[in-house]
mmCIF file of C-alpha atoms in Angstrom:
data_model
loop_
_atom_site.group_PDB
_atom_site.id
_atom_site.type_symbol
_atom_site.label_atom_id
_atom_site.label_comp_id
_atom_site.label_asym_id
_atom_site.label_seq_id
_atom_site.Cartn_x
_atom_site.Cartn_y
_atom_site.Cartn_z
ATOM 1 C CA MET A 983 -12.138 3.415 -1.655
ATOM 2 C CA THR A 984 -11.806 4.462 1.919
ATOM 3 C CA THR A 985 -12.701 0.975 3.244
ATOM 4 C CA LEU A 986 -10.087 -0.598 1.035
ATOM 5 C CA ASN A 987 -7.539 2.060 2.100
ATOM 6 C CA ASN A 988 -8.243 1.199 5.734
ATOM 7 C CA LEU A 989 -7.523 -2.465 4.988
ATOM 8 C CA VAL A 990 -4.256 -1.289 3.568
ATOM 9 C CA TYR A 991 -3.473 0.387 6.844
ATOM 10 C CA LEU A 992 -4.478 -2.729 8.752
ATOM 11 C CA TYR A 993 -2.450 -5.051 6.656
ATOM 12 C CA LYS A 994 0.567 -2.801 6.944
ATOM 13 C CA SER A 995 0.269 -2.493 10.826
ATOM 14 C CA GLN A 996 0.251 -6.343 10.760
ATOM 15 C CA GLU A 997 3.364 -6.421 8.576
ATOM 16 C CA ARG A 998 1.230 -8.274 5.865
ATOM 17 C CA TYR A 999 3.179 -6.302 3.241
ATOM 18 C CA GLU A 1000 2.229 -8.423 0.234
ATOM 19 C CA ASP A 1001 -1.451 -8.147 1.098
ATOM 20 C CA ALA A 1002 -1.079 -4.390 1.810
ATOM 21 C CA GLN A 1003 0.689 -3.927 -1.519
ATOM 22 C CA ARG A 1004 -1.896 -5.764 -3.487
ATOM 23 C CA MET A 1005 -4.669 -3.882 -1.985
ATOM 24 C CA CYS A 1006 -3.019 -0.510 -2.227
ATOM 25 C CA GLN A 1007 -2.474 -1.095 -5.990
ATOM 26 C CA GLN A 1008 -6.227 -1.655 -6.261
ATOM 27 C CA VAL A 1009 -6.945 1.516 -4.473
ATOM 28 C CA LEU A 1010 -4.551 3.415 -6.728
ATOM 29 C CA GLU A 1011 -6.222 2.026 -9.775
ATOM 30 C CA ILE A 1012 -9.669 3.154 -8.365
ATOM 31 C CA SER A 1013 -8.349 6.548 -7.575
ATOM 32 C CA ASP A 1014 -6.724 6.973 -10.938
ATOM 33 C CA ARG A 1015 -10.018 6.251 -12.635
ATOM 34 C CA THR A 1016 -12.330 8.228 -10.339
ATOM 35 C CA LEU A 1017 -10.073 11.281 -9.275
ATOM 36 C CA GLY A 1018 -7.388 11.311 -11.838
ATOM 37 C CA ALA A 1019 -3.596 10.965 -11.741
ATOM 38 C CA ALA A 1020 -2.907 14.571 -10.680
ATOM 39 C CA HIS A 1021 -5.421 14.509 -7.735
ATOM 40 C CA PRO A 1022 -3.709 14.996 -4.143
ATOM 41 C CA THR A 1023 -5.412 11.844 -2.892
ATOM 42 C CA THR A 1024 -4.061 9.858 -5.781
ATOM 43 C CA ALA A 1025 -0.477 11.152 -5.016
ATOM 44 C CA LYS A 1026 -0.859 10.287 -1.383
ATOM 45 C CA ILE A 1027 -1.819 6.674 -2.293
ATOM 46 C CA ARG A 1028 1.252 6.534 -4.652
ATOM 47 C CA ARG A 1029 3.356 7.571 -1.576
ATOM 48 C CA GLN A 1030 1.685 5.008 0.596
ATOM 49 C CA LEU A 1031 2.368 2.296 -2.100
ATOM 50 C CA ALA A 1032 6.015 3.392 -2.114
ATOM 51 C CA ALA A 1033 6.270 3.067 1.542
ATOM 52 C CA ILE A 1034 4.924 -0.288 1.576
ATOM 53 C CA GLN A 1035 7.262 -1.423 -0.977
ATOM 54 C CA TYR A 1036 10.177 -0.063 1.026
ATOM 55 C CA ASN A 1037 8.885 -1.717 4.198
ATOM 56 C CA ARG A 1038 8.469 -5.047 2.473
ATOM 57 C CA THR A 1039 12.088 -4.817 1.145
ATOM 58 C CA TYR A 1040 13.328 -3.819 4.684
ATOM 59 C CA ALA A 1041 11.429 -6.702 6.143
ATOM 60 C CA ASN A 1042 12.995 -9.227 3.561
ATOM 61 C CA TYR A 1043 16.477 -7.967 4.556
ATOM 62 C CA ARG A 1044 15.732 -7.949 8.238
ATOM 63 C CA ASP A 1045 14.409 -11.538 8.148
ATOM 64 C CA ALA A 1046 17.253 -12.847 5.964
ATOM 65 C CA PRO A 1047 19.734 -15.260 7.737
#
């Protein structure tokens, strides 16, 4: 799970938001199954996914003509 989460950060830093979002959703599913929905790590991943979605939306507006 940690390695996948590191890939999320890498994709996000490269502004590859679609890849980051897809990978983050996988990490969230794993965290939900292994740690539970109420675990602090799972909550952190949910916040990270929300930030990626926000950045992706902002990037779309920024790049629009």
